CSV table of C-alpha atoms in Angstrom, one decimal:
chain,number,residue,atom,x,y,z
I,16,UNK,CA,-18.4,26.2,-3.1
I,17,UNK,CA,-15.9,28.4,-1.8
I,18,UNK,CA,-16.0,28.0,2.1
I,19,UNK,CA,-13.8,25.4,3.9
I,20,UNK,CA,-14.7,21.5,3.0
I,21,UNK,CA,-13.3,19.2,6.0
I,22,UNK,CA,-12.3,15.9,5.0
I,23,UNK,CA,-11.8,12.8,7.6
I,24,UNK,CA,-8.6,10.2,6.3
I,25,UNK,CA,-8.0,7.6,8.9
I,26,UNK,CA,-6.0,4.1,8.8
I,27,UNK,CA,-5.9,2.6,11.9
I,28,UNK,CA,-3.0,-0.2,11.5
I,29,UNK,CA,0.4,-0.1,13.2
I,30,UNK,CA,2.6,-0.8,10.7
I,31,UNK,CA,2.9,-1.4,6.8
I,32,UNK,CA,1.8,0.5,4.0
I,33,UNK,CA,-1.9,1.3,5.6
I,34,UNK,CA,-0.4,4.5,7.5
I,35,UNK,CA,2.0,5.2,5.1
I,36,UNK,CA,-0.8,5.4,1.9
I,37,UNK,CA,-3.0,8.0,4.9
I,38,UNK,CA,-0.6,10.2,5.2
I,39,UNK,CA,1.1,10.5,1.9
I,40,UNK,CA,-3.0,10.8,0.7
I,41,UNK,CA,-3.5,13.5,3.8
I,42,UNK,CA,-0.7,15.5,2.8
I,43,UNK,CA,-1.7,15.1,-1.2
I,44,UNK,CA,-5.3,16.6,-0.1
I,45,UNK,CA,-3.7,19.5,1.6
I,46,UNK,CA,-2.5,20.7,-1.6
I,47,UNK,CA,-5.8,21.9,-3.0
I,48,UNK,CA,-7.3,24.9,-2.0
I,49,UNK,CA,-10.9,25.0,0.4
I,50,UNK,CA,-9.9,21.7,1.7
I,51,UNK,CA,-9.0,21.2,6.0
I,52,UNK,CA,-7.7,17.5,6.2
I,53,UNK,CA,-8.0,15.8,9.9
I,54,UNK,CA,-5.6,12.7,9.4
I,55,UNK,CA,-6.5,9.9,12.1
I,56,UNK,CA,-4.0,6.8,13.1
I,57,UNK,CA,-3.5,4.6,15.5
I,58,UNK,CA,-1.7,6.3,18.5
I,59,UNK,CA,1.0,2.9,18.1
I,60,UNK,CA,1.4,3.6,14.4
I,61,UNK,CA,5.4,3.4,13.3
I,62,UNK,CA,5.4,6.2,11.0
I,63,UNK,CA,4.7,8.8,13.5
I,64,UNK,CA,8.1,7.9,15.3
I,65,UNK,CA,9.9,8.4,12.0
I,66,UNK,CA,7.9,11.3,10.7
I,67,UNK,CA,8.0,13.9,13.1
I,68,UNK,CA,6.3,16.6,10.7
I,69,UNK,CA,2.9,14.6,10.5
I,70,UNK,CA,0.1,16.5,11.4
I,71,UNK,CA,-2.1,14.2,13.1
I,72,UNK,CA,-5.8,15.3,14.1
I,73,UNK,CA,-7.2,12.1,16.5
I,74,UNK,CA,-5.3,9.2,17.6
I,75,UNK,CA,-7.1,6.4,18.0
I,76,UNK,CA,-5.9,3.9,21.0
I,77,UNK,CA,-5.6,0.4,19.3
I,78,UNK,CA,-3.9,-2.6,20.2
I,79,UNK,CA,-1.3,-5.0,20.1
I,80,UNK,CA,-2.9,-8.7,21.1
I,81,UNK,CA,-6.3,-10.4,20.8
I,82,UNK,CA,-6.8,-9.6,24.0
I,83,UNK,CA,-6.7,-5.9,22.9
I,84,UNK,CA,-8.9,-5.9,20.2
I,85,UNK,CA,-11.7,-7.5,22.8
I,86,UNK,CA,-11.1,-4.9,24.9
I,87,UNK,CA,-11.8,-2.3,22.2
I,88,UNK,CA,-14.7,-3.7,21.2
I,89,UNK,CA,-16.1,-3.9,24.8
I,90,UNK,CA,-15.2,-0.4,24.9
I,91,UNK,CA,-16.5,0.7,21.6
I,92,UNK,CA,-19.6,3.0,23.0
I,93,UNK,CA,-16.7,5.0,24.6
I,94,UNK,CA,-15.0,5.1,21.8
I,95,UNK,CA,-17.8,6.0,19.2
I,96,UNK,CA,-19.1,8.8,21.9
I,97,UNK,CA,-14.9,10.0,21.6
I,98,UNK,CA,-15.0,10.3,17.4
I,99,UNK,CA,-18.8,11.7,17.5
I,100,UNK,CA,-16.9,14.7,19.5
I,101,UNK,CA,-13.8,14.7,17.1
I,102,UNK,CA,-16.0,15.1,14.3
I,103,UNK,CA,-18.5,17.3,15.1
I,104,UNK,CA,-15.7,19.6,17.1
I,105,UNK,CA,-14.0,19.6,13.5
I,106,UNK,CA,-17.0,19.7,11.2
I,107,UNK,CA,-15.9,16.7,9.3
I,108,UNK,CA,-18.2,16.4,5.9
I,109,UNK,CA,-16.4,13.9,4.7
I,110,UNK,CA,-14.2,10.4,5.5
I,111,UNK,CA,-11.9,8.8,3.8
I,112,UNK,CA,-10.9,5.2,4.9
I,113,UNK,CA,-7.2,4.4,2.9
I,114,UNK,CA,-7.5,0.9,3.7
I,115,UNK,CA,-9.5,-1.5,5.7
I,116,UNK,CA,-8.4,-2.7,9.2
I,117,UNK,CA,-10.1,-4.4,12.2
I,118,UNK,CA,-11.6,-1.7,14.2
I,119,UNK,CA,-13.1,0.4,11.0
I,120,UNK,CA,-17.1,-0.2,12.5
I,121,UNK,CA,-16.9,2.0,15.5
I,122,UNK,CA,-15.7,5.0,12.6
I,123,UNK,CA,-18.8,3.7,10.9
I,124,UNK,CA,-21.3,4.0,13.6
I,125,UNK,CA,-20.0,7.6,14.3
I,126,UNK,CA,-20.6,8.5,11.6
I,127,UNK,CA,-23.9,7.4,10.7
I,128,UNK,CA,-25.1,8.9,13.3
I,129,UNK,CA,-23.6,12.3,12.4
I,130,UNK,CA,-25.0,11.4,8.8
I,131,UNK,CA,-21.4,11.9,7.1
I,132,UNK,CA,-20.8,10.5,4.2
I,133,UNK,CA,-17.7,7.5,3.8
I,134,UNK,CA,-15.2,6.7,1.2
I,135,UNK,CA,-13.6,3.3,1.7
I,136,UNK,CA,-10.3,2.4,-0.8
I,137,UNK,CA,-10.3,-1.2,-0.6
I,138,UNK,CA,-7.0,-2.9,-1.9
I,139,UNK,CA,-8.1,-6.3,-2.3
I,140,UNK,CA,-11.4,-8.0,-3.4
I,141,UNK,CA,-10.4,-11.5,-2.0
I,142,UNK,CA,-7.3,-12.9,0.8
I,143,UNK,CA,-4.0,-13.9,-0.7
I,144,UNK,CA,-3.3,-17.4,-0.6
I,145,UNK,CA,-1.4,-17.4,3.0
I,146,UNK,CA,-3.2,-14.4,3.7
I,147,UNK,CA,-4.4,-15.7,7.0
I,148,UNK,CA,-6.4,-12.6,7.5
I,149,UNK,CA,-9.9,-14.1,6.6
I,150,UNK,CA,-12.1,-12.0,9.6
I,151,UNK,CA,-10.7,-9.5,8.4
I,152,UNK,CA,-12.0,-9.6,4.9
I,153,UNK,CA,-15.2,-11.0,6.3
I,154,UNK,CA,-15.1,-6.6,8.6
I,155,UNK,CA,-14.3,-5.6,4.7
I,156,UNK,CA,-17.5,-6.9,3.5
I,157,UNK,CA,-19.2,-5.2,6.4
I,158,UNK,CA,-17.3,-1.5,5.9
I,159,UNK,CA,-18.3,-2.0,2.1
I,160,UNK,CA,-21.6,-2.8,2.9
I,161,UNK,CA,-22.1,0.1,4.8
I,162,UNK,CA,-20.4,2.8,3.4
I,163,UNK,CA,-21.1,5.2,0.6
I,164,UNK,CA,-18.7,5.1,-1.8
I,165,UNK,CA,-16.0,2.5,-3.1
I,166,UNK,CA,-12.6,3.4,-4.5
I,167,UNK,CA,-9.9,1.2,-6.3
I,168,UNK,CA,-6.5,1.7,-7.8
I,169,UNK,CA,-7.0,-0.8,-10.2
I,170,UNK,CA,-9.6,-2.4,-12.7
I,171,UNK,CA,-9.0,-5.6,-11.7
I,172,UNK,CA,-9.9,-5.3,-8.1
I,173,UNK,CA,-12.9,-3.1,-9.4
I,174,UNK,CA,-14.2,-5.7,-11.5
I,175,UNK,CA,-14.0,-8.5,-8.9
I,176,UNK,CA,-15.5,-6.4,-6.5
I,177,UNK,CA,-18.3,-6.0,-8.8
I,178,UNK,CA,-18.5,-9.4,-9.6
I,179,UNK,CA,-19.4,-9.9,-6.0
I,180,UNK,CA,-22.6,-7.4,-6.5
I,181,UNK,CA,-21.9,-6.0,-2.6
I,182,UNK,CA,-23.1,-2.2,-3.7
I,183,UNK,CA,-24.5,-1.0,-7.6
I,184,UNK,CA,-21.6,0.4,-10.0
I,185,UNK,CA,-22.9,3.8,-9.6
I,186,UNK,CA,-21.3,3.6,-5.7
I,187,UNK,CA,-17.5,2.4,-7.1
I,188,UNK,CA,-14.6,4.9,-8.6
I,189,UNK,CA,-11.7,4.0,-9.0
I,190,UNK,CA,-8.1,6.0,-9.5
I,191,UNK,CA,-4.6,4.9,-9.7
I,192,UNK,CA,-1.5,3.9,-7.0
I,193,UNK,CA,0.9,6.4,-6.7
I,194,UNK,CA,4.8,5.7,-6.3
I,195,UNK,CA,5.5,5.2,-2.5
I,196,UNK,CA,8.1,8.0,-1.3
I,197,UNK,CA,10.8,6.9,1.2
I,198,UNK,CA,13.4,9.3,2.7
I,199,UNK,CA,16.8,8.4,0.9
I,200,UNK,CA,18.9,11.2,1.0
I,201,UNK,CA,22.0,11.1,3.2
I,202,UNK,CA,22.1,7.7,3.5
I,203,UNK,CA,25.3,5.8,2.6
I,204,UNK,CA,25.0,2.1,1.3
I,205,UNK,CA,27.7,-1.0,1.5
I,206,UNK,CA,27.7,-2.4,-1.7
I,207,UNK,CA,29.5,-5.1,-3.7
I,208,UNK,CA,30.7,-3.2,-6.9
I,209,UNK,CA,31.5,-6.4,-8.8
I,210,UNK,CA,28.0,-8.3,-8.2
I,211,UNK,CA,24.4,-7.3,-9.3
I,212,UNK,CA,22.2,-6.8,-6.1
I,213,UNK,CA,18.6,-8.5,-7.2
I,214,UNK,CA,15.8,-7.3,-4.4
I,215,UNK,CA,12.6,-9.5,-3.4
I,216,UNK,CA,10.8,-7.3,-1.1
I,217,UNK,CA,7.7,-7.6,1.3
I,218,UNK,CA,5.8,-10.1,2.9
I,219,UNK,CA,7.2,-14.0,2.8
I,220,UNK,CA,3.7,-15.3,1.4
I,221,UNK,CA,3.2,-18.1,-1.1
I,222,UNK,CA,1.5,-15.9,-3.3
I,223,UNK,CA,4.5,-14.2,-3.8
I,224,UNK,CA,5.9,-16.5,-5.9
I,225,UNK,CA,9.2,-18.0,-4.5
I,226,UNK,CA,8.7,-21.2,-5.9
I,227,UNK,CA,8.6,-19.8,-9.3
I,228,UNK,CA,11.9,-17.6,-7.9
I,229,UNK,CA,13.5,-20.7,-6.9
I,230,UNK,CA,13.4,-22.8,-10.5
I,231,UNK,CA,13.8,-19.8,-12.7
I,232,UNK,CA,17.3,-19.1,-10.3
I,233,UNK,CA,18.4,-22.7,-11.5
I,234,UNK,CA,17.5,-21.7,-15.1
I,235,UNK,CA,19.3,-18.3,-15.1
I,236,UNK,CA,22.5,-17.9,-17.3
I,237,UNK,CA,24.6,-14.6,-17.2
I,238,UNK,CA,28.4,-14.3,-17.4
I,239,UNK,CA,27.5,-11.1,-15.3
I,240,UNK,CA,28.0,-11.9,-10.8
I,241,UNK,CA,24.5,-11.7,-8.8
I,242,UNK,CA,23.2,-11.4,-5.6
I,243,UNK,CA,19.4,-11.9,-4.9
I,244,UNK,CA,18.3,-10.4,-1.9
I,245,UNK,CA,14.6,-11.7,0.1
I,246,UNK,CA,13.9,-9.2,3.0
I,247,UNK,CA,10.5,-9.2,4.4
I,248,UNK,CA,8.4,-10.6,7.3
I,249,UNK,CA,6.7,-14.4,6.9
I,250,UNK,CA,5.8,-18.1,7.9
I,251,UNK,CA,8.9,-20.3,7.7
I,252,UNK,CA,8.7,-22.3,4.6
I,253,UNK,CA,10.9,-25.2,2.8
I,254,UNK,CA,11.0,-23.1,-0.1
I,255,UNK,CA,12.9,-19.9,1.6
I,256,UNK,CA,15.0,-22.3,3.4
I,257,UNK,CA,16.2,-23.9,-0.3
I,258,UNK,CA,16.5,-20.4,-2.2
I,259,UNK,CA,18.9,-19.4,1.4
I,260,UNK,CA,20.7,-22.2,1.1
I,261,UNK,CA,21.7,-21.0,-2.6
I,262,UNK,CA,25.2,-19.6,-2.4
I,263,UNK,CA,24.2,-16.2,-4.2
I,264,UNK,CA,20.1,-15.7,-2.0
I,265,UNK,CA,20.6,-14.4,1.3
I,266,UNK,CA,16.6,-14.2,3.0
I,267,UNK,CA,16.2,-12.1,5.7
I,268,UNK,CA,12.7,-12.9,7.3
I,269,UNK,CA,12.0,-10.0,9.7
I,270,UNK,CA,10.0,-6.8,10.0
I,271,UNK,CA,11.5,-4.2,8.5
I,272,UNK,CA,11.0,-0.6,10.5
I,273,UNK,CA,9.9,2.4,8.5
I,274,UNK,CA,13.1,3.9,8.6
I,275,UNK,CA,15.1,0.7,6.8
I,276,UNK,CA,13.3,0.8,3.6
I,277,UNK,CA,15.2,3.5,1.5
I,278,UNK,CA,18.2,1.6,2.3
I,279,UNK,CA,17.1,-1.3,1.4
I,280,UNK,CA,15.7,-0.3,-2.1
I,281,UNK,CA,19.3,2.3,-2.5
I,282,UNK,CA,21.2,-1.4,-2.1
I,283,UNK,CA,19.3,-2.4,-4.6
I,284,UNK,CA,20.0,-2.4,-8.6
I,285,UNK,CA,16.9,-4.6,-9.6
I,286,UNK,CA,13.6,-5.3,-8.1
I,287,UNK,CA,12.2,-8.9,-8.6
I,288,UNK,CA,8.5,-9.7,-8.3
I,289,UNK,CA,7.6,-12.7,-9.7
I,290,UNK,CA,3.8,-12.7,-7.9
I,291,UNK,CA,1.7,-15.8,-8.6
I,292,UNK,CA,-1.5,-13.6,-7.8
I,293,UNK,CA,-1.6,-9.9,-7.0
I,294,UNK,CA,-4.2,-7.3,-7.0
I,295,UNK,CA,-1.8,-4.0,-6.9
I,296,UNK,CA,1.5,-4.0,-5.0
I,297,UNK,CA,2.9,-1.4,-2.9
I,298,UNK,CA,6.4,-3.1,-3.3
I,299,UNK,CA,6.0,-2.0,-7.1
I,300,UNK,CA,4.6,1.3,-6.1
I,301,UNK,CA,8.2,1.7,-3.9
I,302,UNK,CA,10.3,0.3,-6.4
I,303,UNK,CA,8.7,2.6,-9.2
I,304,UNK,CA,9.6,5.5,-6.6
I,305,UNK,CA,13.5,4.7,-6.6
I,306,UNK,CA,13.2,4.7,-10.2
I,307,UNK,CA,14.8,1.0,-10.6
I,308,UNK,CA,14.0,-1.6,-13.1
I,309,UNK,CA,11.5,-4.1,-11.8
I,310,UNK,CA,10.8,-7.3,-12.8
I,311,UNK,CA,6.8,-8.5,-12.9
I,312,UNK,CA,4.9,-11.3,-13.7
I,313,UNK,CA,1.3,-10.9,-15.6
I,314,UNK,CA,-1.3,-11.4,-13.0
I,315,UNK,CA,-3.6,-9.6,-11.1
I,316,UNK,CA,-3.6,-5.3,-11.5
I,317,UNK,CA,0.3,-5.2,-11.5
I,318,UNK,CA,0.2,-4.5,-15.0
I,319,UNK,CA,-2.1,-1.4,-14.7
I,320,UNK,CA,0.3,0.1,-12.0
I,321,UNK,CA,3.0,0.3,-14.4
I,322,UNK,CA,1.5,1.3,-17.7
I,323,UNK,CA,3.8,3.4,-19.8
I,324,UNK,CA,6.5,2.9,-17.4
I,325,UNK,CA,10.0,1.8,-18.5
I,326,UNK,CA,12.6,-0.6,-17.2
I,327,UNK,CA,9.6,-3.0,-16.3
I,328,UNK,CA,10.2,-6.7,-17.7
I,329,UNK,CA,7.0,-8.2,-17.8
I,330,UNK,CA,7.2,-11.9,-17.9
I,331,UNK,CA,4.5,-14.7,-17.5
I,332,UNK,CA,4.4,-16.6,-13.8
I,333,UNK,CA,6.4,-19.7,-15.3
I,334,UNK,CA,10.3,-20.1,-14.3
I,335,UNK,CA,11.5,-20.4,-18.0
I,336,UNK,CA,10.0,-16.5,-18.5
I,337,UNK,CA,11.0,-15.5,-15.4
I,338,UNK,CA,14.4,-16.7,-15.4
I,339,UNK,CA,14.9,-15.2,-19.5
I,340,UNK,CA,13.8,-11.8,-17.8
I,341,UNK,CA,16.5,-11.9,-14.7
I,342,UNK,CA,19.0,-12.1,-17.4
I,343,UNK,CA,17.8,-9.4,-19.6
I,344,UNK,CA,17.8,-7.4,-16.1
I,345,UNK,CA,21.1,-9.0,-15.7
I,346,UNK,CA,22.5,-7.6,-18.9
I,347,UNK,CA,21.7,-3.9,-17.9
I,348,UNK,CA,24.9,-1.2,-17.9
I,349,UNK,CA,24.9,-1.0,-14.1
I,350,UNK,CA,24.7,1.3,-12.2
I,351,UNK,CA,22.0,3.3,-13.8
I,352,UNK,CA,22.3,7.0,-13.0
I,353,UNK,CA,18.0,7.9,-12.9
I,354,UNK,CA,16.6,10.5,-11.0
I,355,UNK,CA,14.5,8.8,-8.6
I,356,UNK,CA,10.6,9.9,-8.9
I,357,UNK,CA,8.4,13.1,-7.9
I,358,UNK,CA,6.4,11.3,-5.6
I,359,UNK,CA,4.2,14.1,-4.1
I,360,UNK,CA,3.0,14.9,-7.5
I,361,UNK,CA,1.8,12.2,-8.7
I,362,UNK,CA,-0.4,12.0,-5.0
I,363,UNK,CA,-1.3,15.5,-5.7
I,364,UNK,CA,-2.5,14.5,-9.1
I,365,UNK,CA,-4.2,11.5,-8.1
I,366,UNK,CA,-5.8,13.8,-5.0
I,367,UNK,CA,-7.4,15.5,-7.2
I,368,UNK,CA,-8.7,13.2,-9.3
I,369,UNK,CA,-10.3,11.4,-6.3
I,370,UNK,CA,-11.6,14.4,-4.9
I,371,UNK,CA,-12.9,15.5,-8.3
I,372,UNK,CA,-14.6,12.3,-8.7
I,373,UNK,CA,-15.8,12.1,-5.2
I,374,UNK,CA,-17.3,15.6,-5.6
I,375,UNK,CA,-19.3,14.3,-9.2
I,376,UNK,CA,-20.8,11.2,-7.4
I,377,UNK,CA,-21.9,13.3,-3.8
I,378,UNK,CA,-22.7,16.9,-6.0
I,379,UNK,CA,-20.5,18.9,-2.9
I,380,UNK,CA,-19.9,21.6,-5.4
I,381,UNK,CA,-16.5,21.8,-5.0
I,382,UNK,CA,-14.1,24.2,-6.4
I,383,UNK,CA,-10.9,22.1,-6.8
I,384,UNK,CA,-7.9,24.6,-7.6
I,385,UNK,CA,-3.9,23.8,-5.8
I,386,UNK,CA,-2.8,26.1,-4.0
């Protein structure tokens, strides 16, 4: 097929790494040739205040309270009618939902009626412990149920997902989680020279693991000055408030804007992640971007995401691993002078292989060359 495909990629969160995988996928898509990529976000979401070069095609009004959400829902024949005239005013043959949110049916029932075909990536098959999101998953099951095709970046959400029989294996792909690009240059860190700065990034949730964090800190021996650093948004907990009161753990529990987190990861020489459950991480998928050594527990698909990688101490979720690991980190000739990763080609390359596998599964035809 050589005339113009057009491909829908919407996310409709505010914040997090929902937008940010849209438009780094967006932009990846761009790069191959016959393909016209309409990017949709929320018309609140962060990124767009901090990159001003992103080529947005509808924004979709969303909200900020319960109150909100009702509202959209009340409104939703409005809002259907508003994305049938998007997409048929762009020809859209395809859409590509980066990850589920609340709101996602409405973009369903438009485009059923326009009979356009829907790729969902879904990023977990179950809620975290803590998750607190569980109508949210209960939405998931309905987008699954009703789109047309099911992607993964890792096996191990693929084959829970299958365990739960919601569509036949011939309606799954799945590819891979590229490194998550943040903007670091020109930016000048306050660092203390004589310490090594640990990083525990992301949301404050049991699952993450900070009891395990807090016994394997007690167990850790090194003749070698560290700082662990917790910065991420959560629930007060006992546990955070014994790893702060640790003379060397400073936690930080707030939301961290879009335009913090290269800092963050420059001040950082280590990345910990000692996950008592995971299914992929975008933390990892950051940390792999700034090129530092991360440490990870053996659960979940965190494994798969860095395959072949070095500087990645995998350890079992049990303090005693854990805290052996932090001093192998620990024992590192800091500071490491690594390039930091080509993020946009490893989207472009895993771009193509969705669109490439997308194409097998709905015959399109496609003739997939960069440009």
């Amino acid at each position: 097929m050589d005339k113009s495909f057009n491909i829908l990629v919407w996310q409709w969160g505010r914040k997090g790494a929902g937008p940010k995988i849209a438009v780094e996928l967006s932009n990846a898509l761009r790069s191959i040739k016959n393909l016209n990529i309409l990017l949709s976000l929320s018309d609140r979401a962060e990124i767009i205040d901090y990159n001003p070069e992103c080529q947005i095609g509808i924004k979709f009004k969303t909200y900020s309270s319960i109150l909100g959400y009702l509202i959209r829902w009340i409104e939703s024949p409005y809002w259907i009618l508003y994305l049938i005239y998007h997409l048929k005013k762009n020809k859209v043959d395809l859409a590509i939902c980066t990850m589920p949110g609340l709101l996602d049916m409405i973009m369903i029932s438009a485009l059923k009626i326009l009979k356009i075909p829907c790729v969902v990536i879904i990023h977990d098959a179950y809620p975290h412990p803590g998750d607190g999101y569980l109508f949210q998953h209960f939405l998931q099951r309905q987008l699954i149920k009703n789109s047309d095709l099911i992607v993964t970046f890792t096996q191990y959400v693929y084959n829970q997902l299958n365990k739960r029989n919601f569509l036949s294996k011939s309606k799954f792909i799945r590819v891979w989680h590229p490194p998550l690009k943040y903007d670091y240059e020109n930016i000048s860190v306050s660092k203390n020279k004589n310490k090594i700065h640990l990083l525990n990034f992301g949301r404050l949730l049991p699952y993450k693991g900070f009891n395990l964090l807090n016994d394997a800190l007690k167990l850790v021996k090194s003749d070698r000055s560290y700082i662990v650093r917790i910065v991420g948004q959560g629930p007060k907990s006992k546990v955070l408030k014994l790893l702060n009161r640790r003379k060397n753990v400073y936690v930080e529990n707030r939301w961290v804007p879009e335009n913090e987190i290269a800092s963050i990861f420059e001040w950082a020489d280590a990345i910990i992640l000692p996950y008592e459950e995971a299914s992929q991480s975008g933390v990892l998928a950051i940390a792999l971007a700034f090129s530092k050594p991360v440490l990870i527990t053996r659960v979940g698909g965190l494994m798969e995401q860095c395959n072949h990688k070095d500087l990645v101490f995998l350890c079992d979720p049990n303090p005693e691993d854990i805290a052996k690991n932090i001093e192998k980190i620990l024992e590192l000739p800091f500071p490491l002078k690594r390039e930091h990763m080509d993020t946009s080609h490893e989207w472009k390359k895993m771009a193509k292989d969705l669109i490439s596998q997308i194409n097998e599964k709905f015959n399109f035809h496609l003739k997939l060359d960069t440009r």
